[in-house]
Short mmCIF file of C-alpha atoms in Angstrom, two decimals:
data_model
loop_
_atom_site.label_atom_id
_atom_site.label_comp_id
_atom_site.label_asym_id
_atom_site.label_seq_id
_atom_site.Cartn_x
_atom_site.Cartn_y
_atom_site.Cartn_z
CA UNK A 1 13.69 14.66 -34.67
CA UNK A 2 9.95 15.18 -34.20
CA UNK A 3 9.60 11.64 -32.84
CA UNK A 4 12.46 12.22 -30.38
CA UNK A 5 10.80 15.43 -29.09
CA UNK A 6 7.51 13.62 -28.71
CA UNK A 7 9.21 10.80 -26.79
CA UNK A 8 10.97 13.24 -24.49
CA UNK A 9 7.71 15.12 -23.89
CA UNK A 10 5.90 11.85 -23.18
CA UNK A 11 8.62 10.81 -20.74
CA UNK A 12 8.57 14.20 -18.97
CA UNK A 13 4.77 14.09 -18.72
CA UNK A 14 4.91 10.56 -17.34
CA UNK A 15 7.37 11.54 -14.63
CA UNK A 16 5.42 14.68 -13.70
CA UNK A 17 2.16 12.78 -13.54
CA UNK A 18 3.75 10.11 -11.33
CA UNK A 19 2.76 11.32 -7.90
CA UNK A 20 3.66 9.97 -4.52
CA UNK A 21 1.76 10.55 -1.30
CA UNK A 22 2.01 14.09 0.07
CA UNK A 23 2.20 13.82 3.84
CA UNK A 24 1.39 17.11 5.53
CA UNK A 25 1.85 15.87 9.08
CA UNK A 26 4.33 13.05 9.13
CA UNK A 27 4.13 12.89 12.89
CA UNK A 28 0.41 12.23 13.08
CA UNK A 29 -1.42 9.30 14.62
CA UNK A 30 -0.01 6.89 17.16
CA UNK A 31 3.62 7.28 16.09
CA UNK A 32 3.48 11.07 16.04
CA UNK A 33 1.77 11.16 19.43
CA UNK A 34 4.32 8.81 20.94
CA UNK A 35 7.31 10.67 19.51
CA UNK A 36 6.08 14.11 20.57
CA UNK A 37 5.31 12.76 24.06
CA UNK A 38 8.66 11.00 24.27
CA UNK A 39 10.52 14.14 23.24
CA UNK A 40 8.61 16.53 25.51
CA UNK A 41 10.59 15.83 28.71
CA UNK A 42 13.86 15.43 26.80
CA UNK A 43 13.85 18.71 24.88
CA UNK A 44 13.25 20.75 28.03
CA UNK A 45 16.45 21.00 30.07
CA UNK A 46 14.52 21.92 33.21
CA UNK A 47 12.65 18.60 32.96
CA UNK A 48 15.80 16.66 32.13
CA UNK A 49 17.90 17.80 35.07
CA UNK A 50 15.06 17.36 37.57
CA UNK A 51 14.29 13.82 36.34
CA UNK A 52 17.95 12.85 36.48
CA UNK A 53 18.09 14.33 40.00
CA UNK A 54 15.20 12.08 41.10
CA UNK A 55 17.15 9.01 39.96
CA UNK A 56 20.39 10.33 41.47
CA UNK A 57 18.77 10.97 44.83
CA UNK A 58 17.07 7.56 44.79
CA UNK A 59 20.39 5.83 44.13
CA UNK A 60 22.09 8.01 46.73
CA UNK A 61 19.54 7.08 49.39
CA UNK A 62 19.79 3.40 48.47
CA UNK A 63 17.06 0.79 48.92
CA UNK A 64 14.06 1.22 49.12
CA UNK A 65 14.25 4.84 47.86
CA UNK A 66 16.01 3.68 44.69
CA UNK A 67 12.74 2.14 43.49
CA UNK A 68 10.13 4.00 45.54
CA UNK A 69 11.01 7.41 44.10
CA UNK A 70 10.86 6.33 40.41
CA UNK A 71 7.53 4.57 41.13
CA UNK A 72 6.02 7.47 43.09
CA UNK A 73 7.09 10.11 40.57
CA UNK A 74 5.14 8.91 37.47
CA UNK A 75 2.04 8.14 39.53
CA UNK A 76 1.93 11.59 41.14
CA UNK A 77 2.99 13.13 37.82
CA UNK A 78 -0.11 11.50 36.28
CA UNK A 79 -2.21 13.21 38.96
CA UNK A 80 -0.59 16.56 38.09
CA UNK A 81 -1.14 15.79 34.42
CA UNK A 82 -4.81 15.03 35.10
CA UNK A 83 -5.14 18.45 36.77
CA UNK A 84 -3.63 20.02 33.65
CA UNK A 85 -5.94 18.05 31.37
CA UNK A 86 -9.14 19.02 33.16
CA UNK A 87 -7.99 22.63 33.39
CA UNK A 88 -7.37 22.95 37.13
CA UNK A 89 -4.74 25.70 37.41
CA UNK A 90 -1.58 25.01 39.38
CA UNK A 91 0.23 28.24 40.28
CA UNK A 92 3.80 28.91 39.16
CA UNK A 93 4.30 25.67 37.24
CA UNK A 94 7.52 26.78 35.56
CA UNK A 95 8.89 28.11 38.86
CA UNK A 96 8.01 24.79 40.51
CA UNK A 97 9.85 22.86 37.80
CA UNK A 98 12.94 25.07 38.16
CA UNK A 99 12.73 24.82 41.96
CA UNK A 100 12.61 21.02 41.67
CA UNK A 101 16.05 21.08 40.06
CA UNK A 102 17.39 23.38 42.80
CA UNK A 103 15.95 21.36 45.70
CA UNK A 104 16.58 17.84 44.36
CA UNK A 105 20.07 18.79 43.16
CA UNK A 106 20.85 20.33 46.55
CA UNK A 107 19.62 17.18 48.33
CA UNK A 108 22.17 15.15 46.40
CA UNK A 109 24.94 17.75 46.65
CA UNK A 110 24.61 18.03 50.44
CA UNK A 111 23.97 14.30 50.91
CA UNK A 112 20.65 14.91 52.67
CA UNK A 113 19.13 11.64 53.89
CA UNK A 114 15.58 12.23 55.16
CA UNK A 115 13.10 9.47 56.04
CA UNK A 116 11.82 7.72 52.92
CA UNK A 117 8.30 9.15 53.28
CA UNK A 118 9.68 12.69 53.42
CA UNK A 119 11.75 12.06 50.29
CA UNK A 120 8.66 10.62 48.57
CA UNK A 121 6.56 13.67 49.54
CA UNK A 122 9.23 16.10 48.26
CA UNK A 123 9.53 14.23 44.96
CA UNK A 124 5.73 13.88 44.73
CA UNK A 125 5.12 17.62 45.18
CA UNK A 126 7.51 18.45 42.35
CA UNK A 127 6.02 15.67 40.19
CA UNK A 128 2.73 17.61 40.21
CA UNK A 129 4.40 20.60 38.50
CA UNK A 130 6.09 18.42 35.90
CA UNK A 131 2.88 16.45 35.28
CA UNK A 132 0.84 19.64 34.93
CA UNK A 133 3.24 20.97 32.30
CA UNK A 134 2.96 17.73 30.29
CA UNK A 135 -0.80 17.43 30.88
CA UNK A 136 -1.67 20.81 29.42
CA UNK A 137 -0.09 19.64 26.13
CA UNK A 138 -2.05 16.38 26.14
CA UNK A 139 -5.42 17.49 24.66
CA UNK A 140 -3.66 18.85 21.56
CA UNK A 141 -1.56 15.76 20.99
CA UNK A 142 -1.94 13.72 17.79
CA UNK A 143 -2.82 10.68 19.89
CA UNK A 144 -3.17 11.52 23.60
CA UNK A 145 -2.63 7.97 24.85
CA UNK A 146 0.47 7.44 22.71
CA UNK A 147 1.68 10.90 23.84
CA UNK A 148 1.26 10.02 27.51
CA UNK A 149 2.95 6.62 27.05
CA UNK A 150 5.82 8.41 25.32
CA UNK A 151 6.38 11.01 28.00
CA UNK A 152 6.00 8.54 30.88
CA UNK A 153 8.58 6.19 29.32
CA UNK A 154 10.90 9.09 28.55
CA UNK A 155 10.60 10.34 32.14
CA UNK A 156 11.33 6.84 33.45
CA UNK A 157 14.40 6.54 31.24
CA UNK A 158 15.70 9.85 32.57
CA UNK A 159 15.24 8.49 36.09
CA UNK A 160 17.18 5.38 35.08
CA UNK A 161 19.99 7.58 33.75
CA UNK A 162 20.15 9.27 37.15
CA UNK A 163 20.06 5.92 38.95
CA UNK A 164 22.83 4.52 36.73
CA UNK A 165 25.04 7.53 37.49
CA UNK A 166 24.00 7.48 41.14
CA UNK A 167 25.19 3.89 41.56
CA UNK A 168 28.73 5.31 41.52
CA UNK A 169 28.20 6.23 45.19
CA UNK A 170 29.54 2.77 46.07
CA UNK A 171 33.05 4.13 45.52
CA UNK A 172 34.51 7.14 47.40
CA UNK A 173 35.46 8.99 44.20
CA UNK A 174 32.08 8.10 42.71
CA UNK A 175 30.31 9.61 45.72
CA UNK A 176 32.14 12.89 45.10
CA UNK A 177 31.20 12.74 41.41
CA UNK A 178 27.52 12.14 42.26
CA UNK A 179 27.46 15.00 44.77
CA UNK A 180 29.15 17.24 42.20
CA UNK A 181 26.47 16.19 39.71
CA UNK A 182 23.81 17.17 42.24
CA UNK A 183 25.52 20.54 42.68
CA UNK A 184 25.53 21.16 38.93
CA UNK A 185 21.82 20.29 38.76
CA UNK A 186 21.07 22.71 41.60
CA UNK A 187 23.07 25.44 39.84
CA UNK A 188 21.21 24.76 36.61
CA UNK A 189 17.97 25.09 38.59
CA UNK A 190 19.13 28.50 39.85
CA UNK A 191 19.82 29.40 36.23
CA UNK A 192 16.26 28.39 35.25
CA UNK A 193 14.78 30.30 38.19
CA UNK A 194 16.66 33.51 37.42
CA UNK A 195 16.15 33.21 33.67
CA UNK A 196 19.89 32.96 32.92
CA UNK A 197 19.35 29.53 31.31
CA UNK B 1 13.12 6.14 -29.03
CA UNK B 2 14.18 2.56 -29.51
CA UNK B 3 12.71 -0.47 -27.79
CA UNK B 4 15.75 -0.60 -25.50
CA UNK B 5 15.18 3.00 -24.43
CA UNK B 6 11.51 2.32 -23.71
CA UNK B 7 12.49 -0.69 -21.62
CA UNK B 8 14.98 1.45 -19.69
CA UNK B 9 12.38 4.18 -19.10
CA UNK B 10 9.85 1.58 -17.88
CA UNK B 11 12.46 0.13 -15.51
CA UNK B 12 13.31 3.58 -14.13
CA UNK B 13 9.64 4.40 -13.59
CA UNK B 14 9.21 1.12 -11.72
CA UNK B 15 12.16 2.00 -9.52
CA UNK B 16 10.68 5.36 -8.44
CA UNK B 17 10.13 4.82 -4.72
CA UNK B 18 6.69 5.22 -3.24
CA UNK B 19 5.72 5.36 0.42
CA UNK B 20 5.38 1.93 2.01
CA UNK B 21 2.56 2.11 4.53
CA UNK B 22 2.91 -0.58 7.15
CA UNK B 23 -0.53 0.05 8.58
CA UNK B 24 -2.56 1.23 5.63
CA UNK B 25 -5.73 1.04 7.65
CA UNK B 26 -5.62 -1.51 6.69
CA UNK B 27 -6.08 -2.47 3.09
CA UNK B 28 -4.39 -5.33 1.39
CA UNK B 29 -3.22 -7.27 4.40
CA UNK B 30 -6.34 -9.33 4.82
CA UNK B 31 -8.86 -9.34 7.62
CA UNK B 32 -7.05 -11.87 9.80
CA UNK B 33 -3.90 -9.73 9.95
CA UNK B 34 -6.11 -6.69 10.28
CA UNK B 35 -7.54 -8.20 13.47
CA UNK B 36 -4.13 -9.43 14.58
CA UNK B 37 -2.78 -5.89 14.47
CA UNK B 38 -5.82 -4.40 16.23
CA UNK B 39 -4.61 -4.82 19.85
CA UNK B 40 -1.18 -3.53 18.80
CA UNK B 41 -2.61 -0.44 17.15
CA UNK B 42 -5.00 0.44 19.95
CA UNK B 43 -2.73 1.75 22.73
CA UNK B 44 -5.42 1.28 25.41
CA UNK B 45 -5.57 -2.45 24.61
CA UNK B 46 -1.81 -2.72 24.60
CA UNK B 47 -1.61 -1.07 28.03
CA UNK B 48 -4.24 -3.38 29.53
CA UNK B 49 -2.57 -6.47 28.05
CA UNK B 50 0.78 -5.35 29.42
CA UNK B 51 -0.71 -4.64 32.84
CA UNK B 52 -2.68 -7.90 33.09
CA UNK B 53 0.25 -9.98 31.81
CA UNK B 54 2.66 -8.40 34.29
CA UNK B 55 0.11 -8.72 37.09
CA UNK B 56 -0.55 -12.43 36.55
CA UNK B 57 3.16 -13.13 36.05
CA UNK B 58 3.98 -11.23 39.24
CA UNK B 59 1.38 -13.20 41.23
CA UNK B 60 2.91 -16.47 39.96
CA UNK B 61 1.30 -18.21 36.96
CA UNK B 62 1.09 -21.54 38.83
CA UNK B 63 -0.85 -20.00 41.69
CA UNK B 64 -3.22 -18.13 39.39
CA UNK B 65 -3.79 -20.88 36.79
CA UNK B 66 -7.52 -20.43 37.23
CA UNK B 67 -7.20 -16.74 36.36
CA UNK B 68 -5.32 -17.61 33.16
CA UNK B 69 -8.16 -19.93 32.15
CA UNK B 70 -10.69 -17.25 33.06
CA UNK B 71 -8.85 -14.72 30.89
CA UNK B 72 -8.85 -17.09 27.90
CA UNK B 73 -12.54 -17.96 28.31
CA UNK B 74 -13.62 -14.37 28.91
CA UNK B 75 -11.75 -13.24 25.78
CA UNK B 76 -13.69 -15.78 23.71
CA UNK B 77 -16.98 -14.62 25.27
CA UNK B 78 -16.00 -11.00 24.58
CA UNK B 79 -15.19 -11.78 20.95
CA UNK B 80 -18.56 -13.53 20.57
CA UNK B 81 -20.28 -10.43 21.97
CA UNK B 82 -18.22 -8.34 19.53
CA UNK B 83 -19.60 -10.49 16.70
CA UNK B 84 -23.12 -9.28 17.52
CA UNK B 85 -22.43 -5.76 18.76
CA UNK B 86 -20.29 -2.95 17.41
CA UNK B 87 -18.66 -0.01 19.08
CA UNK B 88 -19.88 -0.31 22.65
CA UNK B 89 -17.42 2.43 23.61
CA UNK B 90 -15.46 0.55 26.25
CA UNK B 91 -12.20 2.47 25.93
CA UNK B 92 -12.77 4.43 29.16
CA UNK B 93 -13.40 1.19 31.07
CA UNK B 94 -10.35 -0.43 29.47
CA UNK B 95 -8.22 2.52 30.60
CA UNK B 96 -9.71 2.46 34.11
CA UNK B 97 -8.92 -1.24 34.43
CA UNK B 98 -5.37 -0.84 33.08
CA UNK B 99 -4.78 2.04 35.54
CA UNK B 100 -6.01 -0.15 38.41
CA UNK B 101 -4.02 -3.21 37.38
CA UNK B 102 -0.93 -1.08 36.64
CA UNK B 103 -1.19 0.35 40.16
CA UNK B 104 -1.43 -3.19 41.57
CA UNK B 105 1.72 -4.15 39.65
CA UNK B 106 3.51 -1.08 41.06
CA UNK B 107 2.41 -1.90 44.61
CA UNK B 108 2.98 -5.65 44.11
CA UNK B 109 0.72 -6.89 46.92
CA UNK B 110 -0.29 -10.53 47.37
CA UNK B 111 -3.78 -10.67 45.81
CA UNK B 112 -6.31 -13.40 46.63
CA UNK B 113 -7.00 -15.82 43.78
CA UNK B 114 -10.66 -14.72 43.59
CA UNK B 115 -9.61 -11.15 42.80
CA UNK B 116 -7.06 -12.36 40.26
CA UNK B 117 -9.84 -14.29 38.51
CA UNK B 118 -12.18 -11.27 38.58
CA UNK B 119 -9.48 -9.01 37.10
CA UNK B 120 -8.65 -11.58 34.40
CA UNK B 121 -12.35 -12.03 33.56
CA UNK B 122 -12.94 -8.29 33.24
CA UNK B 123 -9.81 -7.79 31.13
CA UNK B 124 -10.58 -10.64 28.73
CA UNK B 125 -14.21 -9.61 28.37
CA UNK B 126 -13.43 -5.93 27.72
CA UNK B 127 -10.62 -6.64 25.27
CA UNK B 128 -12.77 -9.13 23.36
CA UNK B 129 -15.82 -6.87 23.16
CA UNK B 130 -13.77 -3.80 22.22
CA UNK B 131 -12.11 -5.69 19.34
CA UNK B 132 -15.15 -5.27 17.05
CA UNK B 133 -14.40 -3.37 13.86
CA UNK B 134 -17.64 -1.76 12.81
CA UNK B 135 -16.84 -1.57 9.10
CA UNK B 136 -16.53 -5.37 8.79
CA UNK B 137 -19.24 -8.00 8.60
CA UNK B 138 -19.72 -11.69 7.83
CA UNK B 139 -16.64 -13.80 7.17
CA UNK B 140 -14.42 -10.70 7.10
CA UNK B 141 -15.44 -9.87 10.66
CA UNK B 142 -14.99 -13.46 11.77
CA UNK B 143 -11.43 -13.53 10.41
CA UNK B 144 -10.67 -10.19 12.02
CA UNK B 145 -12.02 -11.24 15.45
CA UNK B 146 -10.10 -14.52 15.22
CA UNK B 147 -6.92 -12.56 14.51
CA UNK B 148 -7.60 -10.23 17.45
CA UNK B 149 -8.13 -13.23 19.74
CA UNK B 150 -4.77 -14.73 18.74
CA UNK B 151 -3.01 -11.39 19.29
CA UNK B 152 -4.69 -10.87 22.67
CA UNK B 153 -3.45 -14.25 23.92
CA UNK B 154 0.11 -13.72 22.71
CA UNK B 155 0.33 -10.12 23.88
CA UNK B 156 -0.80 -11.16 27.36
CA UNK B 157 1.59 -14.11 27.44
CA UNK B 158 4.75 -12.11 26.68
CA UNK B 159 4.59 -9.77 29.71
CA UNK B 160 3.32 -12.67 31.84
CA UNK B 161 6.37 -14.74 30.94
CA UNK B 162 8.62 -11.71 31.45
CA UNK B 163 7.22 -10.97 34.93
CA UNK B 164 7.46 -14.63 35.90
CA UNK B 165 11.02 -14.98 34.59
CA UNK B 166 12.25 -11.72 36.11
CA UNK B 167 10.94 -12.57 39.55
CA UNK B 168 14.13 -13.75 41.20
CA UNK B 169 16.36 -10.80 41.98
CA UNK B 170 15.40 -7.58 43.73
CA UNK B 171 16.25 -5.30 40.79
CA UNK B 172 14.14 -7.47 38.46
CA UNK B 173 11.09 -7.12 40.71
CA UNK B 174 11.73 -3.36 40.91
CA UNK B 175 11.84 -3.14 37.10
CA UNK B 176 8.44 -4.84 36.83
CA UNK B 177 6.97 -2.50 39.46
CA UNK B 178 8.33 0.55 37.62
CA UNK B 179 6.76 -0.61 34.33
CA UNK B 180 3.48 -1.09 36.25
CA UNK B 181 3.67 2.50 37.49
CA UNK B 182 4.27 3.70 33.92
CA UNK B 183 1.18 1.82 32.70
CA UNK B 184 -0.91 3.25 35.55
CA UNK B 185 0.36 6.80 34.93
CA UNK B 186 -0.31 6.70 31.16
CA UNK B 187 -3.79 5.23 31.66
CA UNK B 188 -4.71 7.72 34.40
CA UNK B 189 -3.76 10.66 32.22
CA UNK B 190 -5.84 9.62 29.24
CA UNK B 191 -8.68 8.61 31.56
CA UNK B 192 -8.63 12.19 32.87
CA UNK B 193 -8.68 13.46 29.29
CA UNK B 194 -11.67 11.31 28.38
CA UNK B 195 -13.56 12.40 31.49
CA UNK B 196 -12.62 16.10 31.11
CA UNK B 197 -15.37 18.47 29.98
CA UNK B 198 -15.17 19.03 26.23
CA UNK B 199 -14.31 22.62 25.24
#
């Protein structure tokens, strides 16, 4: 009996003493930085709808806008992000992000076809607000470079989602669906602006 | 407790799962693999390799053969410098170059061969020099630098081959330009962070 108790105690002690690594911040380092950066545009609906709208509008306008807008956006967004990083204030960032959904969604909904440089300027101006919002988070990121790679890729993939949906404009019913999508994005933007969403 | 029970307990203890660390920095994988992983684990290096590979592939590997040779030679020179010097703090320059080259990929202009060679030389030199791992010395360092050199060549070749292969249809060229803009954007942001005044 005594031996059995001793064995059980020895076994219990052995299992208690057996420790595995305690990880306080699983999302640290390169992986953590990348994941938090990748998720940043996705978990904010205001970012999501605006990014999808950029792709939608690019596809709606056709070539060369279909590639110019998704190239211009991350580059100007990086400029906005740099302003955020070095602490240059940009007024009404959240309002600008919400307004981007309203304006870009409305452009698609009403089938507005400006000259390509005007479209690029409109998208570029809004990219500064989005970039600033991401950039202010950058200094606190686990790994700033991995964070920025993550959010740039995530932004690009949201553009691609918009482009993929926007390619439906080749068919008459698809064009209606794309314009309806633009309308929904604009309405969502109004919701963000008024605080309903 | 019988011998069978002890054996069972030992087996159960062995089966208790522990964390498997893929990049235990980086013990137990040997210095060669340590060096091999270095460009993969340093995002700034990865960005520059991606940018330079895409850039040279976009310009046409046949046309820029000289630049490919320059990249290979400059990497070797950089690794030799890394053998003698540690931690020269080139990350800001690496990011500046990857932002520039990423922008060139996004704009996709026809670049003169001389400039292609200069870009390849700078990239190879910086990547080689910045591959030094200060905590290593002697044969360990040699193995690590050799591993880094191998990884640098392969990691430049993959995007180069991709940009060369996907250079036929319009949407393929657009895809390469978009990736270039992503590289430039990421590099610019972290460049701004490194140049920002410290709080």
